[in-house]
XYZ file of C-alpha atoms in Angstrom:
568
model
C 145.043 154.887 50.365
C 145.528 151.108 49.175
C 147.646 150.209 52.035
C 145.012 151.681 54.217
C 142.887 149.532 52.966
C 144.398 146.550 52.892
C 145.394 147.312 56.563
C 141.782 147.595 57.566
C 140.876 144.421 55.694
C 143.585 142.659 57.579
C 142.040 144.099 60.752
C 138.888 142.844 60.055
C 140.067 139.645 59.312
C 142.201 139.485 62.387
C 139.154 140.569 64.486
C 136.902 137.940 62.865
C 139.690 135.221 63.303
C 139.548 136.470 67.161
C 135.973 136.180 67.275
C 135.692 132.769 65.613
C 138.351 131.583 68.114
C 136.307 132.916 71.233
C 133.315 131.559 69.808
C 134.897 128.337 68.966
C 136.465 128.578 72.825
C 133.429 129.367 74.121
C 131.446 126.554 72.087
C 134.194 123.983 73.986
C 133.542 125.323 77.154
C 129.667 124.826 76.788
C 130.266 121.052 75.436
C 132.553 120.306 78.231
C 130.075 122.104 80.852
C 127.207 120.098 79.479
C 129.230 116.869 79.264
C 130.270 117.192 83.001
C 127.034 116.415 84.364
C 125.080 113.249 85.033
C 122.032 114.507 86.448
C 119.491 114.455 83.883
C 117.843 117.671 84.951
C 121.005 119.486 85.451
C 122.230 118.768 82.214
C 119.130 120.059 80.307
C 119.241 123.341 82.478
C 123.134 123.651 81.174
C 121.921 123.367 77.620
C 119.652 125.901 77.467
C 121.824 128.015 79.178
C 124.646 127.290 77.200
C 122.789 127.583 73.921
C 121.431 131.345 74.829
C 124.764 132.093 75.823
C 126.709 131.115 72.677
C 124.408 132.761 70.204
C 123.975 135.837 72.693
C 119.902 135.522 72.874
C 117.642 136.911 75.310
C 115.525 133.754 75.472
C 116.330 130.404 75.444
C 113.892 127.200 75.877
C 114.486 123.305 75.797
C 111.061 121.249 74.919
C 111.165 117.318 75.646
C 108.838 115.397 73.518
C 106.498 113.252 75.266
C 106.034 109.048 74.695
C 103.277 109.986 72.169
C 105.956 111.933 69.992
C 103.544 114.753 69.053
C 103.709 116.441 72.429
C 105.913 118.252 75.047
C 106.264 116.357 78.300
C 108.597 118.633 79.550
C 109.820 122.585 78.944
C 112.815 124.424 80.638
C 113.390 128.053 80.011
C 116.167 130.653 80.122
C 115.864 134.244 80.286
C 112.443 134.987 82.172
C 111.984 135.309 85.778
C 109.801 133.061 87.954
C 107.113 135.424 87.971
C 106.879 135.883 84.358
C 106.425 131.907 84.144
C 103.776 132.095 86.328
C 101.900 135.052 84.785
C 101.774 133.397 81.500
C 100.443 130.369 82.752
C 100.663 126.727 81.733
C 103.512 125.624 79.675
C 103.449 124.717 76.268
C 102.478 121.691 75.148
C 103.885 121.407 71.578
C 101.554 123.278 69.190
C 102.082 126.043 66.717
C 105.652 126.978 65.740
C 106.886 124.985 68.775
C 105.336 121.789 67.160
C 106.784 122.717 63.836
C 110.260 121.171 64.766
C 108.419 118.204 66.621
C 106.680 117.303 62.907
C 109.874 118.412 61.135
C 113.056 117.869 62.944
C 115.256 119.945 61.152
C 117.016 123.418 61.880
C 114.811 126.383 61.571
C 115.579 130.091 61.560
C 113.294 133.135 61.224
C 113.771 136.905 61.065
C 110.461 137.271 62.227
C 108.487 134.367 63.843
C 105.114 135.804 63.809
C 105.126 135.329 59.903
C 105.384 131.720 59.752
C 102.162 129.706 58.722
C 102.613 127.523 62.085
C 102.622 130.425 64.536
C 99.823 131.108 66.550
C 100.887 134.422 68.614
C 101.791 134.393 72.299
C 99.528 134.151 75.303
C 98.651 136.643 77.616
C 101.491 138.197 79.281
C 103.901 136.371 77.166
C 107.193 138.736 76.409
C 107.320 139.765 72.646
C 109.715 137.940 70.624
C 110.651 138.458 66.952
C 113.894 136.252 65.824
C 113.851 132.632 66.322
C 116.264 129.615 65.949
C 115.451 126.021 66.435
C 117.046 122.836 66.107
C 116.651 119.424 67.264
C 118.464 117.247 69.682
C 118.959 113.632 68.734
C 120.138 111.182 71.444
C 121.223 108.510 68.854
C 118.520 107.694 66.347
C 115.763 109.356 68.578
C 114.635 112.756 68.276
C 114.649 113.745 72.086
C 113.523 117.252 72.103
C 114.718 120.665 70.825
C 116.309 123.949 71.613
C 114.491 127.096 70.781
C 116.428 130.591 71.153
C 114.788 133.728 70.336
C 115.802 137.407 70.233
C 119.903 138.255 69.736
C 120.542 141.006 72.098
C 122.168 142.995 69.205
C 119.100 143.400 67.530
C 120.427 141.364 64.647
C 118.913 138.232 62.839
C 120.270 134.682 63.997
C 122.595 133.632 60.744
C 124.156 130.576 59.556
C 127.034 130.770 61.922
C 124.564 130.689 64.794
C 122.967 127.750 63.436
C 126.114 126.012 62.858
C 127.109 126.452 66.732
C 123.795 125.578 67.935
C 123.555 122.423 65.576
C 127.099 121.524 66.996
C 126.028 122.043 70.618
C 122.842 119.669 69.753
C 125.176 116.877 69.127
C 127.168 117.431 72.116
C 123.938 117.566 74.039
C 122.734 114.603 72.605
C 125.426 112.586 73.986
C 125.373 114.195 77.397
C 121.707 113.482 77.547
C 122.616 109.668 76.733
C 125.135 109.458 79.004
C 122.829 110.862 81.788
C 119.982 108.720 81.018
C 122.475 105.714 81.266
C 123.788 106.890 84.574
C 120.164 107.434 85.813
C 118.942 103.913 84.361
C 121.835 102.315 86.120
C 121.203 104.005 89.369
C 117.491 103.081 88.971
C 118.202 99.627 88.386
C 120.661 99.589 91.733
C 117.690 101.145 93.852
C 115.492 98.636 92.123
C 117.767 95.421 92.868
C 118.273 96.781 96.452
C 114.757 97.260 97.075
C 113.742 93.755 95.897
C 116.670 92.391 98.379
C 115.377 94.229 100.979
C 111.834 92.981 100.898
C 112.999 89.280 100.446
C 114.952 89.682 103.448
C 112.318 90.835 105.647
C 109.663 88.428 104.365
C 111.965 85.584 104.573
C 112.774 86.779 108.614
C 109.093 86.541 109.266
C 108.041 89.980 109.274
C 104.198 90.524 109.314
C 102.373 90.715 105.642
C 101.425 93.859 106.245
C 104.482 95.382 107.033
C 105.815 93.802 103.860
C 103.188 95.150 101.640
C 104.034 98.666 103.186
C 107.828 98.116 102.132
C 106.689 96.753 98.639
C 104.613 100.261 98.187
C 106.845 102.580 99.791
C 109.800 101.589 97.754
C 108.142 101.201 94.605
C 106.634 104.865 94.973
C 110.116 106.107 95.777
C 111.814 105.102 93.295
C 108.901 105.675 90.362
C 108.615 109.357 91.757
C 104.943 108.347 92.394
C 102.810 110.441 95.051
C 100.572 107.671 95.883
C 101.267 103.884 96.247
C 98.449 101.069 96.872
C 98.274 97.322 97.002
C 94.815 95.909 96.562
C 93.811 92.123 96.859
C 91.197 90.155 95.569
C 88.088 89.917 97.942
C 87.185 85.746 98.338
C 84.110 84.802 96.904
C 83.522 88.234 94.806
C 84.334 90.229 92.052
C 85.871 93.037 94.063
C 88.946 94.684 95.340
C 90.041 95.145 98.861
C 92.638 98.180 99.359
C 94.953 96.361 101.782
C 97.393 99.195 102.066
C 97.718 102.866 100.698
C 100.482 105.283 101.077
C 100.734 108.687 100.403
C 104.615 109.843 99.658
C 105.330 113.273 99.967
C 108.321 115.441 98.802
C 109.767 115.668 102.390
C 110.558 112.403 103.850
C 109.593 113.617 107.325
C 106.157 114.210 106.365
C 105.713 110.825 104.357
C 102.244 109.783 105.223
C 101.002 106.319 105.995
C 97.128 105.820 104.812
C 96.528 107.380 101.610
C 92.807 107.802 102.598
C 91.587 104.332 100.730
C 92.847 101.648 102.808
C 90.325 99.244 103.726
C 88.132 100.174 100.877
C 86.172 97.536 98.806
C 86.515 98.733 94.930
C 85.211 97.017 91.734
C 87.195 95.199 89.179
C 85.263 96.752 86.350
C 85.992 100.454 85.789
C 89.215 100.727 87.830
C 92.911 100.573 86.854
C 93.867 98.201 89.638
C 90.749 95.729 88.425
C 91.943 96.021 85.131
C 95.459 94.715 86.069
C 94.259 92.295 88.183
C 91.735 90.852 85.572
C 94.228 90.888 82.788
C 97.353 89.720 84.739
C 99.378 91.994 83.387
C 100.272 95.893 83.809
C 97.924 98.503 82.528
C 99.228 102.488 82.174
C 97.053 105.334 81.973
C 98.462 108.877 80.593
C 96.170 110.661 83.421
C 94.115 108.575 85.450
C 91.785 111.352 86.303
C 90.656 111.757 82.586
C 91.177 108.311 81.423
C 87.229 107.153 80.065
C 88.417 103.604 80.812
C 88.400 103.697 84.360
C 85.276 106.063 85.416
C 84.450 103.843 88.450
C 88.321 104.410 89.826
C 88.000 105.680 93.566
C 90.732 108.175 93.040
C 89.131 110.360 90.228
C 88.145 112.947 92.976
C 91.720 113.686 93.837
C 92.437 114.273 89.700
C 95.525 112.179 89.664
C 97.919 112.026 87.203
C 99.849 109.435 85.204
C 99.300 105.591 86.782
C 100.387 102.357 86.473
C 99.080 99.106 87.874
C 101.191 95.709 87.984
C 99.688 92.589 89.446
C 101.977 90.951 92.184
C 101.692 87.582 90.206
C 99.370 86.114 87.710
C 95.658 86.893 87.055
C 93.643 87.094 90.218
C 96.412 88.089 92.122
C 97.220 91.341 94.444
C 97.880 94.590 92.455
C 100.487 97.502 92.933
C 99.228 100.792 91.676
C 101.266 103.748 91.417
C 100.175 107.345 90.969
C 102.117 110.304 90.203
C 100.941 114.092 90.153
C 99.257 115.659 87.495
C 101.586 117.184 84.845
C 104.265 114.637 85.535
C 105.676 112.064 83.117
C 104.101 108.985 81.770
C 105.079 105.809 82.926
C 107.206 104.807 80.139
C 109.177 101.511 79.088
C 112.231 102.800 81.093
C 109.862 102.899 84.301
C 108.005 99.708 83.687
C 110.718 97.172 82.740
C 112.294 97.328 86.486
C 108.978 97.725 87.603
C 107.833 94.621 86.370
C 110.649 92.836 87.351
C 110.560 94.078 90.927
C 106.857 93.243 91.318
C 107.768 89.310 89.931
C 110.483 89.558 92.790
C 108.001 90.691 95.154
C 105.558 87.974 94.227
C 107.805 85.184 94.043
C 109.064 86.560 97.906
C 105.493 86.625 98.906
C 104.789 83.420 97.778
C 107.781 81.893 99.494
C 106.911 83.577 102.819
C 103.610 81.615 102.226
C 105.081 78.502 101.215
C 107.617 79.076 104.345
C 104.849 79.409 106.719
C 102.709 76.424 105.598
C 105.441 74.394 106.000
C 106.352 75.498 109.763
C 102.680 74.932 110.282
C 102.719 71.576 108.799
C 106.016 71.035 111.324
C 104.136 72.237 114.073
C 101.062 69.952 113.664
C 103.342 67.018 113.313
C 104.946 67.975 116.529
C 101.965 68.151 118.224
C 100.619 65.016 116.982
C 103.891 63.402 118.231
C 103.284 64.742 121.437
C 99.646 63.716 121.453
C 100.891 60.134 120.288
C 103.712 60.042 123.309
C 101.088 61.250 125.920
C 98.375 58.289 124.801
C 101.077 55.610 124.194
C 103.409 56.165 126.987
C 101.694 58.446 129.823
C 98.085 57.434 129.790
C 99.251 53.796 129.863
C 101.369 54.035 132.618
C 99.155 56.007 134.674
C 96.421 53.222 133.707
C 98.849 50.324 134.708
C 99.816 52.098 137.838
C 96.109 52.925 139.221
C 95.279 49.174 138.090
C 98.270 48.142 140.552
C 97.071 50.662 143.198
C 93.561 48.982 142.798
C 94.591 45.274 143.343
C 96.923 46.713 146.049
C 94.237 48.441 148.020
C 92.369 45.262 148.821
C 95.551 43.787 150.698
C 95.298 46.821 152.761
C 93.716 46.364 156.184
C 94.329 49.837 157.643
C 91.153 51.856 156.811
C 92.891 55.201 156.288
C 95.707 53.680 154.232
C 93.222 52.297 151.938
C 90.827 55.545 151.554
C 94.230 57.083 150.691
C 95.045 54.872 147.770
C 91.551 54.814 146.701
C 91.820 58.559 146.527
C 95.113 58.195 144.589
C 93.111 56.203 141.976
C 90.765 58.579 141.574
C 93.563 61.218 141.000
C 94.906 59.152 138.346
C 91.671 58.814 136.570
C 91.554 62.587 136.512
C 94.754 63.055 135.284
C 93.848 60.441 132.750
C 90.919 62.508 131.750
C 93.076 66.021 131.572
C 95.691 64.164 129.284
C 92.974 63.061 126.961
C 91.575 66.663 126.447
C 94.817 67.755 126.227
C 95.755 65.475 123.201
C 92.172 66.262 121.300
C 93.111 70.062 122.004
C 96.355 69.622 120.470
C 94.836 67.586 117.444
C 91.842 70.102 117.105
C 93.446 73.321 118.039
C 94.152 74.564 114.257
C 90.648 73.563 112.940
C 87.954 75.833 112.207
C 86.109 77.215 115.227
C 82.953 75.735 114.025
C 84.460 71.940 113.431
C 85.619 71.383 117.137
C 84.036 71.766 120.432
C 86.978 70.466 122.393
C 89.002 73.262 120.923
C 86.668 76.035 121.344
C 86.192 75.032 124.964
C 89.783 74.562 125.565
C 90.374 78.231 124.096
C 87.646 79.756 126.237
C 89.346 78.002 129.514
C 92.673 79.184 128.394
C 91.389 83.013 127.546
C 89.887 82.990 131.402
C 93.343 82.758 132.905
C 94.143 86.464 132.934
C 90.625 87.161 134.523
C 90.871 84.286 136.956
C 94.712 84.795 137.941
C 95.353 81.081 137.636
C 94.389 78.040 135.143
C 90.845 76.641 135.686
C 91.034 72.940 135.748
C 89.275 71.260 132.506
C 88.065 67.994 131.935
C 86.284 66.786 128.534
C 84.407 63.421 128.303
C 82.483 61.943 125.162
C 82.238 62.379 121.488
C 81.745 66.583 121.777
C 82.906 66.849 118.235
C 80.673 64.521 116.470
C 77.687 64.185 118.612
C 76.723 68.002 119.597
C 75.477 69.517 116.644
C 76.880 73.106 115.544
C 73.825 74.996 117.489
C 74.115 73.262 120.603
C 77.887 73.593 120.586
C 77.606 77.403 120.004
C 75.229 77.471 123.232
C 77.545 75.308 125.321
C 80.711 78.007 124.248
C 78.476 80.832 125.128
C 77.665 79.319 128.505
C 81.167 78.448 129.481
C 82.462 81.959 128.923
C 79.800 83.568 130.974
C 80.014 81.110 133.565
C 84.068 81.771 133.917
C 83.375 85.276 133.754
C 80.902 85.299 136.359
C 83.343 83.580 138.626
C 86.060 85.796 137.972
C 83.915 88.464 138.800
C 81.763 87.362 142.009
C 83.185 84.105 143.207
C 86.825 85.210 144.437
C 87.758 81.748 144.281
C 91.102 79.893 144.207
C 90.104 77.145 142.089
C 87.759 76.692 139.355
C 87.111 73.096 137.843
C 85.235 72.738 134.252
C 83.713 69.541 132.933
C 82.346 68.937 129.825
C 80.784 65.708 128.751
C 78.571 64.316 125.724
C 76.679 61.280 127.030
C 74.318 59.245 124.371
C 71.135 61.827 125.587
C 72.759 65.321 126.336
C 75.878 67.413 126.568
C 76.710 68.387 130.412
C 78.773 71.560 131.208
C 79.779 71.725 134.995
C 81.359 74.875 136.513
C 82.438 74.477 139.997
C 84.220 77.145 142.159
C 85.624 77.411 146.013
C 84.672 80.669 146.531
C 82.302 82.474 148.796
C 79.051 81.540 146.798
C 76.329 83.096 145.312
C 74.300 85.174 148.189
C 70.594 84.884 148.335
C 69.688 88.217 147.535
C 71.794 89.110 144.923
C 71.226 89.691 141.306
C 71.192 87.082 138.988
C 70.661 88.759 135.761
C 73.771 86.718 134.252
C 72.233 83.295 135.940
C 68.819 84.282 134.367
C 70.737 84.648 130.779
C 72.135 81.360 131.160
C 68.946 79.798 132.044
C 67.304 81.354 129.460
C 69.839 80.168 126.852
C 69.379 76.489 128.285
C 65.584 76.214 127.819
C 66.249 77.708 124.043
C 68.649 74.690 123.642
C 65.743 72.572 125.298
C 68.010 71.764 128.699
C 68.100 73.557 131.684
C 70.507 75.731 134.579
C 70.937 73.685 137.858
C 72.517 75.409 140.852
C 74.160 74.278 144.017
C 76.031 74.603 146.939
C 78.714 72.090 147.767
C 79.158 70.937 151.628
C 82.794 72.466 151.420
C 81.601 75.852 150.134
C 81.602 77.769 146.636
C 79.357 76.825 143.697
C 78.685 74.322 141.391
C 76.627 75.031 137.963
C 75.177 72.514 135.532
C 74.186 73.752 132.346
C 73.007 70.946 130.248
C 71.279 70.778 126.830
C 69.847 67.358 124.988
C 71.402 65.919 122.153
C 67.949 64.179 120.600
C 66.180 65.381 117.552
C 64.554 68.235 120.076
C 67.838 69.689 120.904
C 68.108 73.219 119.673
C 64.470 73.418 118.397
C 62.674 74.345 121.501
């Protein structure tokens, strides 16, 4: 009998040793399985599954503690079907027994979880659970989350050995999570650097500002997992912002939208997330924009947005990049903000460099125009003038009448050429001035715009102090009349040549448009001419129509430059 007892005891110890060996072997496999993954979501999923398998639990869950340190931002489950999870409803936020481990991060074993003072019971459609084992998961000195296991399949309670195994798994899980987060951070930084380089290359390659803003918003939204990305800029002279760009990012890249619905809308600075960031000159974060009482005037509230962040692209008063995530997504944490701020700073610098580069190119263009104008004035005009003087003096020595007339016509042509060159010089120097400051530039542009409709360039000559002596209101009439006259010539004259003369004298401004077309029939509709005549009368002047001997039409629109100009 004694021998049988010893043999049974020996067999039991052998079975226990074999069981311990198998469990240690399973634990090692679980540690290797968890540590093999580098994707954080897959690591968390492996931890839940490995924990339930090691202690033979029917249900397992892993709750990730949110940035506030008091609630759960993520909750992964094992042992429930998708239909069961959907019937239960929203995932737990970390109250009741689950919050007990958040408040006191120590292992907790219960034979009947409903008897614990922190237990609030289960929501409707939740499967019944009795035994409970929970252990915290630490990443270095930080409590990352908690691993929850319930209901051993053999109906027994969780014992000290189960707690020891799960605690060991939690340590390995902390290391795996740390590695996955470091890898994820390195990958994210690499994507941020690549995005910054892409933005800089596009800007310095001369791409349009709107295209670059879309690139900035889209890349920032993709890297941070945002659903909406917007860029808003201050409206000059007001305290408002205008949405320059709005991009909606979908899960399917083929369906990535463009306009998020607010592009072009003016929004106030006060009461909006983007406005707060613009005014402060620093990032502003909202845990849930749809429920944030600070931003009740934000135009996104109707869509019920989730976590959001606004980052200025420069100092206070600069454009603002706004990123919004879906409801239920994690809040923008420090790990998101640090590279985002660096990207925003780099994008702001690239935008500023692009502006400076365009300014430098513009200055170089103006200097080149000024040089051309000087050369035309100092070289071409002087030579033409000298040639004209020589021809005039030579004409006196010519006895043949026909030859003398030809020389006189050549001198007249030289005078006209000098006038055209002078007009070109004024146009070069005034082209980039504001439209209200230069009548010469506006007239040049109007004549240039008529080339398409006429099919050939009109001949333009300008004389006098058009930019100084012609009042702004009279200049408006002149430009409008010139556009109408050229439009009429294109539609009705069927001409092969159009000449425009704009001249300011001491008393009046005279606009003459001549063509070699078919002329104006006597019985034709003259509503356009009547409008021009009425405009001239309002300016205190008149419209005169004549028919040159060689055919065509000559229209003279004139207005006085005295005190009465524009006042009648």
